[in-house]
Short mmCIF file of C-alpha atoms in Angstrom, two decimals:
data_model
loop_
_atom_site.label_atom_id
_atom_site.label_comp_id
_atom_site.label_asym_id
_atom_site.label_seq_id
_atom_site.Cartn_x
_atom_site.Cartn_y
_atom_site.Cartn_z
CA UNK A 1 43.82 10.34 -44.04
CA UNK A 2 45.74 7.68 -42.31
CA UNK A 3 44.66 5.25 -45.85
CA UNK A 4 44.80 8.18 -47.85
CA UNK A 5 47.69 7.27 -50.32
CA UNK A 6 46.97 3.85 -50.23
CA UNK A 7 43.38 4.82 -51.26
CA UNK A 8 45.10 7.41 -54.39
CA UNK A 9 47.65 4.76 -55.45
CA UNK A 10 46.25 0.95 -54.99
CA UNK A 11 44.45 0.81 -58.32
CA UNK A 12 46.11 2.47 -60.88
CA UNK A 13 49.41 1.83 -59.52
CA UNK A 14 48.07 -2.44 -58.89
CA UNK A 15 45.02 -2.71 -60.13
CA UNK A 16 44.10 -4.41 -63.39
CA UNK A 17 43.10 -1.40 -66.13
CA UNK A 18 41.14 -2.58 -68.55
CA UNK A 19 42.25 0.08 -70.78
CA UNK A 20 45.27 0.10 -73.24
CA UNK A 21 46.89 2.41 -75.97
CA UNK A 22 45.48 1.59 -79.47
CA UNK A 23 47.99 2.97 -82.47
CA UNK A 24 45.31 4.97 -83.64
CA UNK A 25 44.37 6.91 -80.41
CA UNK A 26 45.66 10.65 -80.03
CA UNK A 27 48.96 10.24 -77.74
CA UNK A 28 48.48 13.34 -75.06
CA UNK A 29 51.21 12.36 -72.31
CA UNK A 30 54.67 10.75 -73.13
CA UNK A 31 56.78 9.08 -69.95
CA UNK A 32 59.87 8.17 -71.19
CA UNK A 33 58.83 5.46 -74.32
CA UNK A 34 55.49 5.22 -72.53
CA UNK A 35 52.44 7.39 -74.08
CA UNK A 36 49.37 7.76 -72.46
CA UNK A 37 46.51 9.12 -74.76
CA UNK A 38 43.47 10.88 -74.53
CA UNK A 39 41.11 8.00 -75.12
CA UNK A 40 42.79 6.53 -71.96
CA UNK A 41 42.96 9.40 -69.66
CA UNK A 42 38.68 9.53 -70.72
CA UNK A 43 37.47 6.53 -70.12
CA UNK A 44 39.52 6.12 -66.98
CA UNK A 45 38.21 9.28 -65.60
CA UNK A 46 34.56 8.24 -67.05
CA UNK A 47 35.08 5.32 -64.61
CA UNK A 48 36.80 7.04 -61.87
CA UNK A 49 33.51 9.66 -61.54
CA UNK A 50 30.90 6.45 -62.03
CA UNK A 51 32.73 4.43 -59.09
CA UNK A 52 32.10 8.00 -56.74
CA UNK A 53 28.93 7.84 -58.17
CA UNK A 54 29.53 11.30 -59.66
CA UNK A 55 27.62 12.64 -62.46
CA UNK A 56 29.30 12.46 -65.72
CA UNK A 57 27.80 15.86 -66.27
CA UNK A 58 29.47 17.35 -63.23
CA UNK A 59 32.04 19.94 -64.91
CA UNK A 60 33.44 20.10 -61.68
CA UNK A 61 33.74 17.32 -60.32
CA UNK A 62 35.27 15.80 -64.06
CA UNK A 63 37.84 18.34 -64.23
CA UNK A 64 38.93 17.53 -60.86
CA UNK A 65 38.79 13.61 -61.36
CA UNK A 66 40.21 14.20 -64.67
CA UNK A 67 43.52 15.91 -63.07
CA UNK A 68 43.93 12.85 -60.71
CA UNK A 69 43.83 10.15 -63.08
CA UNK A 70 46.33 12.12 -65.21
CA UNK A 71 48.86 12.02 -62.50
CA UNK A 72 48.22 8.69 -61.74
CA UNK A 73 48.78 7.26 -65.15
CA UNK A 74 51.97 9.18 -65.28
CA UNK A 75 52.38 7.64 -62.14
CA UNK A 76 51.86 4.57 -63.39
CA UNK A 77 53.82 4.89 -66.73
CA UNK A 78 56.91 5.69 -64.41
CA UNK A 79 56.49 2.65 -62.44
CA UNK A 80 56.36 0.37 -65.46
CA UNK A 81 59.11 2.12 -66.89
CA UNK A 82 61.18 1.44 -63.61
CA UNK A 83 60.24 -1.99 -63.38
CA UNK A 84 61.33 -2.69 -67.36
CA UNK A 85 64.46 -0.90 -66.47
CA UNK A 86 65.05 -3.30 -63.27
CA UNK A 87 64.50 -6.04 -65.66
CA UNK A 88 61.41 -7.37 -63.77
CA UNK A 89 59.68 -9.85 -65.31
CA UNK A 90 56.46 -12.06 -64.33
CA UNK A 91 55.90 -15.84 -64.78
CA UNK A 92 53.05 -17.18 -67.35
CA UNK A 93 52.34 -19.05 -63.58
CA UNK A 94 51.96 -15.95 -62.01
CA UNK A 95 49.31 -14.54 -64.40
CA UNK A 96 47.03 -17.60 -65.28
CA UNK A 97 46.95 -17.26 -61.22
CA UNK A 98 46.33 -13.93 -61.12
CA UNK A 99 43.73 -14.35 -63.50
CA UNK A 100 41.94 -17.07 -61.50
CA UNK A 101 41.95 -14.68 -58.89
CA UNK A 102 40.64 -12.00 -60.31
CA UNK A 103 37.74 -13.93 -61.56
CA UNK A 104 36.99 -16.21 -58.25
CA UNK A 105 36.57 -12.78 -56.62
CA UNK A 106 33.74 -11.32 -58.67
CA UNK A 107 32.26 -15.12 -59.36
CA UNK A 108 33.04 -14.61 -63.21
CA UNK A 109 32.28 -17.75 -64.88
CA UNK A 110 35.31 -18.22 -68.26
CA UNK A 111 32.37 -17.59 -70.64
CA UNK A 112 31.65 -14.24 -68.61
CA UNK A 113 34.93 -13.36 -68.38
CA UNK A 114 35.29 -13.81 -71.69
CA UNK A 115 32.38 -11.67 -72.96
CA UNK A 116 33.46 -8.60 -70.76
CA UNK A 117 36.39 -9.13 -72.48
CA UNK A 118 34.57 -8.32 -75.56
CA UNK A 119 32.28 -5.64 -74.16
CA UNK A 120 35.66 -3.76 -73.56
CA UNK A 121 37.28 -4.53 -76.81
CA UNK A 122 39.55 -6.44 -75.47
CA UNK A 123 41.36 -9.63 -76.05
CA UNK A 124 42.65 -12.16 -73.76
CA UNK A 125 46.25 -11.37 -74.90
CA UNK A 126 45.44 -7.63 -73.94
CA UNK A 127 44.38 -8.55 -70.46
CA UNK A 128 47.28 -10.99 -69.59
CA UNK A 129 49.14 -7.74 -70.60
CA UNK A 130 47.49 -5.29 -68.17
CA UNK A 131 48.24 -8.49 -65.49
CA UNK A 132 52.08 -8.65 -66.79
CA UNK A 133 52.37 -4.81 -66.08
CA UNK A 134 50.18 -4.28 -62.77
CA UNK A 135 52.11 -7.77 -61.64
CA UNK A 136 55.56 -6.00 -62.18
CA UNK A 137 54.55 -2.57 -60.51
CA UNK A 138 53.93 -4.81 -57.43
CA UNK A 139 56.92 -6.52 -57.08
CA UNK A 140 58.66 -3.24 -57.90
CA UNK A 141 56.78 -1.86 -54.67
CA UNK A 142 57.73 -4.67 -53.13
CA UNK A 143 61.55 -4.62 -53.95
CA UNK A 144 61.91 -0.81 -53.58
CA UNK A 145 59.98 0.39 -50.97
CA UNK A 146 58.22 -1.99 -48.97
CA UNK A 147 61.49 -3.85 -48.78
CA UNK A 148 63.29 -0.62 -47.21
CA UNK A 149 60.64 -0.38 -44.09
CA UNK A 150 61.83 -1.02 -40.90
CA UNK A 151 59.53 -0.27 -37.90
CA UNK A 152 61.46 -0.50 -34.48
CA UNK A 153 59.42 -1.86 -31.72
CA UNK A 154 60.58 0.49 -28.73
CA UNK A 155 59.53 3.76 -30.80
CA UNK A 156 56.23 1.96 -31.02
CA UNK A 157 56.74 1.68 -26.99
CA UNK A 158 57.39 4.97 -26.63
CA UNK A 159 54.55 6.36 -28.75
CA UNK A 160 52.11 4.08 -27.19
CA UNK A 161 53.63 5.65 -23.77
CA UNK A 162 52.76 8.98 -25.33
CA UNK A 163 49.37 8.66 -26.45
CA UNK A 164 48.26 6.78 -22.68
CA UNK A 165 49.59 10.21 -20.33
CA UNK A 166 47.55 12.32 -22.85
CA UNK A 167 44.99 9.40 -23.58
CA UNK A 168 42.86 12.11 -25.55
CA UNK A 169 41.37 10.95 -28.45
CA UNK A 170 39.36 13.45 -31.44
CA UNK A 171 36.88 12.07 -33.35
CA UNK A 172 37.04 14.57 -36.37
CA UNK A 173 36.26 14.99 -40.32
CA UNK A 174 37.69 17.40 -42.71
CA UNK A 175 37.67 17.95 -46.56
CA UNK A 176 41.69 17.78 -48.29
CA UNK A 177 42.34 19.55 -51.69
CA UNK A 178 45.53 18.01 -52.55
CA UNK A 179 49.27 19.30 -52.81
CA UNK A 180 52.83 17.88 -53.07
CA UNK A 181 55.32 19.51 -50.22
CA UNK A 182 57.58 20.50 -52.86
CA UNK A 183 54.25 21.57 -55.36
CA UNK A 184 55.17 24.59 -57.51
CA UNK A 185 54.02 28.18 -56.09
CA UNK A 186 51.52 28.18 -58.79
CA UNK A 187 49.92 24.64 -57.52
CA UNK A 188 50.08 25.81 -53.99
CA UNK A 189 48.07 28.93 -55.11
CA UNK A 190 45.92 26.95 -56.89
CA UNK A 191 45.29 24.19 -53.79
CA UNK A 192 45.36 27.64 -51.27
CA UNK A 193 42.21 29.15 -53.23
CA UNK A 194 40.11 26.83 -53.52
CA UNK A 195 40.44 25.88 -49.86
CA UNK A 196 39.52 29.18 -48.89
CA UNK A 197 36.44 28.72 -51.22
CA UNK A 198 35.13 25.81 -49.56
CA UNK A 199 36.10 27.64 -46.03
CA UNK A 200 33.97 30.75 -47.30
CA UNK A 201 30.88 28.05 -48.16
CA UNK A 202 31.16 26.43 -44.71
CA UNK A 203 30.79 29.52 -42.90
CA UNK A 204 28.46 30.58 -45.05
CA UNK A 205 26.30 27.34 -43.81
CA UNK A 206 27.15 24.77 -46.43
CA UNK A 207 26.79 21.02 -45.09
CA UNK A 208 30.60 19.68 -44.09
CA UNK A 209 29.75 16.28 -44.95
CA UNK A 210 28.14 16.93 -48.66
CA UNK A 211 30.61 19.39 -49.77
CA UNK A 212 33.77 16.63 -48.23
CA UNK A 213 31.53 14.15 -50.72
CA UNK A 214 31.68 16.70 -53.63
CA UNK A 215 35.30 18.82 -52.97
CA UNK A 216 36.94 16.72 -50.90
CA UNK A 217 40.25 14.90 -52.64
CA UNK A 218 40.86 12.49 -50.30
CA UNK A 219 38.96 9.58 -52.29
CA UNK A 220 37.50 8.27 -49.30
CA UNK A 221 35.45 10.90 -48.40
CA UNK A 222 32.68 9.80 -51.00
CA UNK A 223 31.81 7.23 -48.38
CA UNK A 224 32.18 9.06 -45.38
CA UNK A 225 31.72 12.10 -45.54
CA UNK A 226 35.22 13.50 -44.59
CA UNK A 227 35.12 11.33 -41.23
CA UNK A 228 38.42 10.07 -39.79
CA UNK A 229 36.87 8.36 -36.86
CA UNK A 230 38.65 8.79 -33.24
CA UNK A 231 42.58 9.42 -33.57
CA UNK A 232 45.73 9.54 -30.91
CA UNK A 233 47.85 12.73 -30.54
CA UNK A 234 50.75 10.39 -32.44
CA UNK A 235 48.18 9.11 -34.80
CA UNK A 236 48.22 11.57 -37.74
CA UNK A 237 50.61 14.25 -39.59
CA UNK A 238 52.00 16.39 -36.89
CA UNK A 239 50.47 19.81 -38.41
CA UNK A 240 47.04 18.27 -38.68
CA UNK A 241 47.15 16.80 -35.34
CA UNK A 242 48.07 20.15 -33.77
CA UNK A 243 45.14 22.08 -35.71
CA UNK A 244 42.76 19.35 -34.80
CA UNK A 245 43.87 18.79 -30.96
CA UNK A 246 43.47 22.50 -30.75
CA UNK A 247 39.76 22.85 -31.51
CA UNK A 248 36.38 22.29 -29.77
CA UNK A 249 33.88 19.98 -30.49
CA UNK A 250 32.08 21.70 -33.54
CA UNK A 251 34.48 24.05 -34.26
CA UNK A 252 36.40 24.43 -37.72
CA UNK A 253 39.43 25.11 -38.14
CA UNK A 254 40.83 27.62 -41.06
CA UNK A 255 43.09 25.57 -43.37
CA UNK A 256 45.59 23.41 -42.49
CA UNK A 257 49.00 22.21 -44.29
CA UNK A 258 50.28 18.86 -43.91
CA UNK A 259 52.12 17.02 -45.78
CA UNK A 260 49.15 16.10 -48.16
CA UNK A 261 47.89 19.21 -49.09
CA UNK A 262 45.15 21.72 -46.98
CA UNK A 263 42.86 20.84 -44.82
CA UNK A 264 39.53 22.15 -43.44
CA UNK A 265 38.79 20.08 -40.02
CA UNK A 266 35.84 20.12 -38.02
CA UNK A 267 36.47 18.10 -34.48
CA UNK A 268 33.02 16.13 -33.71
CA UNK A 269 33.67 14.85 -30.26
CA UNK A 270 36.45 14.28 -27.65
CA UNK A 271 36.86 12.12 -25.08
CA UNK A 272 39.38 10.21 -22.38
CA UNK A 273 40.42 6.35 -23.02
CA UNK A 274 41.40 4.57 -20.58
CA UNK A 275 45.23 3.12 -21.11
CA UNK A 276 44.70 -0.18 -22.90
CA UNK A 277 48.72 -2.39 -22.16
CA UNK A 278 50.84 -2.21 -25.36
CA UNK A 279 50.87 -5.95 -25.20
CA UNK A 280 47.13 -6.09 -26.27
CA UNK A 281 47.28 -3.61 -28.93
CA UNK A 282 51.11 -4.02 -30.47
CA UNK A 283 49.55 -5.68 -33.10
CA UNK A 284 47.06 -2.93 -34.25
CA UNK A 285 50.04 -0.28 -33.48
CA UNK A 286 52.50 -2.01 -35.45
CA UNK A 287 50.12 -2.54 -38.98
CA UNK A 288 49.13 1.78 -38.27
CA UNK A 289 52.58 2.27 -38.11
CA UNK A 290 53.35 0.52 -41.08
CA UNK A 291 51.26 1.92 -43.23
CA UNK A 292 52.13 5.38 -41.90
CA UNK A 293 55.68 4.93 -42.92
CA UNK A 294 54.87 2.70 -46.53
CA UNK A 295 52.70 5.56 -47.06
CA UNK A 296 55.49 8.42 -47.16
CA UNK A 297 58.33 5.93 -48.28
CA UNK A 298 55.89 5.78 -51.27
CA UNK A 299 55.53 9.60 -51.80
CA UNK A 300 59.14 9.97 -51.46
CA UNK A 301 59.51 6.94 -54.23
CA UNK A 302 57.39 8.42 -56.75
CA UNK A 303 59.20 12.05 -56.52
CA UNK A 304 62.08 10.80 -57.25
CA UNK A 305 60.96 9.16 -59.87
CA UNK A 306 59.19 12.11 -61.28
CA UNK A 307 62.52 14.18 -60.76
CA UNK A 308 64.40 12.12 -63.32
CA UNK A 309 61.82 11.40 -65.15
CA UNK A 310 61.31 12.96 -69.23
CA UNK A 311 57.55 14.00 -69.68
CA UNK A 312 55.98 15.16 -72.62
CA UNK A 313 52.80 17.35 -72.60
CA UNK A 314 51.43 16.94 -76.24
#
């Protein structure tokens, strides 16, 4: 949970898409003078269910996928739109070096890149575009919200202090369905039902870890099964830390708000830590911390972009 946004947002709010509007493709979503069409939002969520390894078959499991990629190109859409408005722009430099990157990374020779390219009905001109934009979202981020963190040391101190009196840790897994704190009654319905479904499976014997692989949206969980690994009392959302902290090993809890949405938590294992000096660990305590507060600096960005934002639903 403690990656989860990063995990939601990193590639379609940075990553390269190799997808873009054709003036022949059926607009479905309009964000300001963006559109995003249906061709797009299908073969992103095609690719989004064959990267979880997902059946493409999986009605589901598509619907599901399809509903997060829509918000994430809309998302997206209002970040370039943002960016334009900021008057960002991005060098030729920039994205001939971006491009090198992008292809030293996967060992793409020119002539490869070059034919995937082609395999996605693409040109080069179209790629160096999906660079320009994903180039500009960053340094947005980077201007608007990474640029506004501040992390002050003797907090850090003070949580560290914290966490070594109680020097309890929970090793723990759960499965998230997904909702914004200020989510419509309708969505919270929505997210508060199926939770209970998934509750109602567990305790009717259902496997935690296969139904976090298949129900679960935090995107991690595909990999792991739900697992979170060992966690501090000052580690995680205050609601789900409480709910967790609470239980025995192997018990589940019912669901659980946080600021994420509802969760289902199982606790795996406890145990006491000995007090390791702040000194040895600032370092690890600092980057957790950052990413904590990037992580709700960057809900908070993308609400209020949404709030002022003019969306179309064709």
């Amino acid at each position: 949970m403690r990656r989860l946004l990063l995990s939601l947002l990193l590639f379609i709010l940075l990553g390269y898409s190799p997808l873009l509007a054709q003036p022949y493709d059926k607009i479905k979503i309009q964000v300001f003078d963006q559109v995003i069409t249906e061709k797009e939002v299908e073969l992103r969520t095609q690719q989004a269910l064959q990267s979880e390894g997902v059946s493409l078959t999986d009605p589901l499991a598509y619907e599901r996928i399809k509903g997060q990629v829509i918000e994430g190109l809309i998302d997206e859409a209002l970040l370039n739109y943002r960016a334009k408005e900021l008057g960002i722009e991005v060098s030729e430099e920039q994205i001939d070096n971006a491009i090198e990157q992008y292809r030293g990374q996967r060992g793409i020779s020119e002539r490869g890149f070059e034919e995937a390219l082609e395999q996605q009905q693409m040109t080069l001109a179209d790629f160096r575009r999906t660079v320009y934009l994903s180039k500009a979202r960053e340094a947005l981020i980077q201007h608007e919200v990474k640029s506004q963190i501040s992390i002050n040391e003797e907090e850090l101190k003070a949580k560290h202090l914290e966490n070594s009196q109680t020097n309890t840790m929970v090793h723990a897994r759960h499965i998230l369905v997904l909702v914004k704190p200020d989510a419509s009654d309708e969505a919270v319905k929505k997210a508060s039902d199926k939770i209970a479904a998934l509750a109602k499976k567990l305790a009717s014997g259902a496997d935690f870890a296969r139904l976090a692989k298949t129900e679960s949206e935090d995107p991690t969980a595909k990999q792991n099964g739900g697992d979170l690994g060992f966690f501090g009392e000052a580690d995680m959302d205050p609601s789900f830390t409480k709910a967790a902290f609470a239980l025995k090993p192997k018990q589940l809890s019912p669901p659980v708000r946080s600021r994420f949405g509802f969760h289902l938590i199982e606790v795996l294992a406890t145990e006491k830590r000995a007090t390791i000096p702040y000194e040895k660990v600032k370092g690890q305590i600092f980057n957790q911390e950052y990413q904590n507060v990037y992580q709700q600096k960057l809900f908070e960005y993308m609400d209020a972009l949404r709030t002022r934002a003019k969306i179309r639903y064709r």
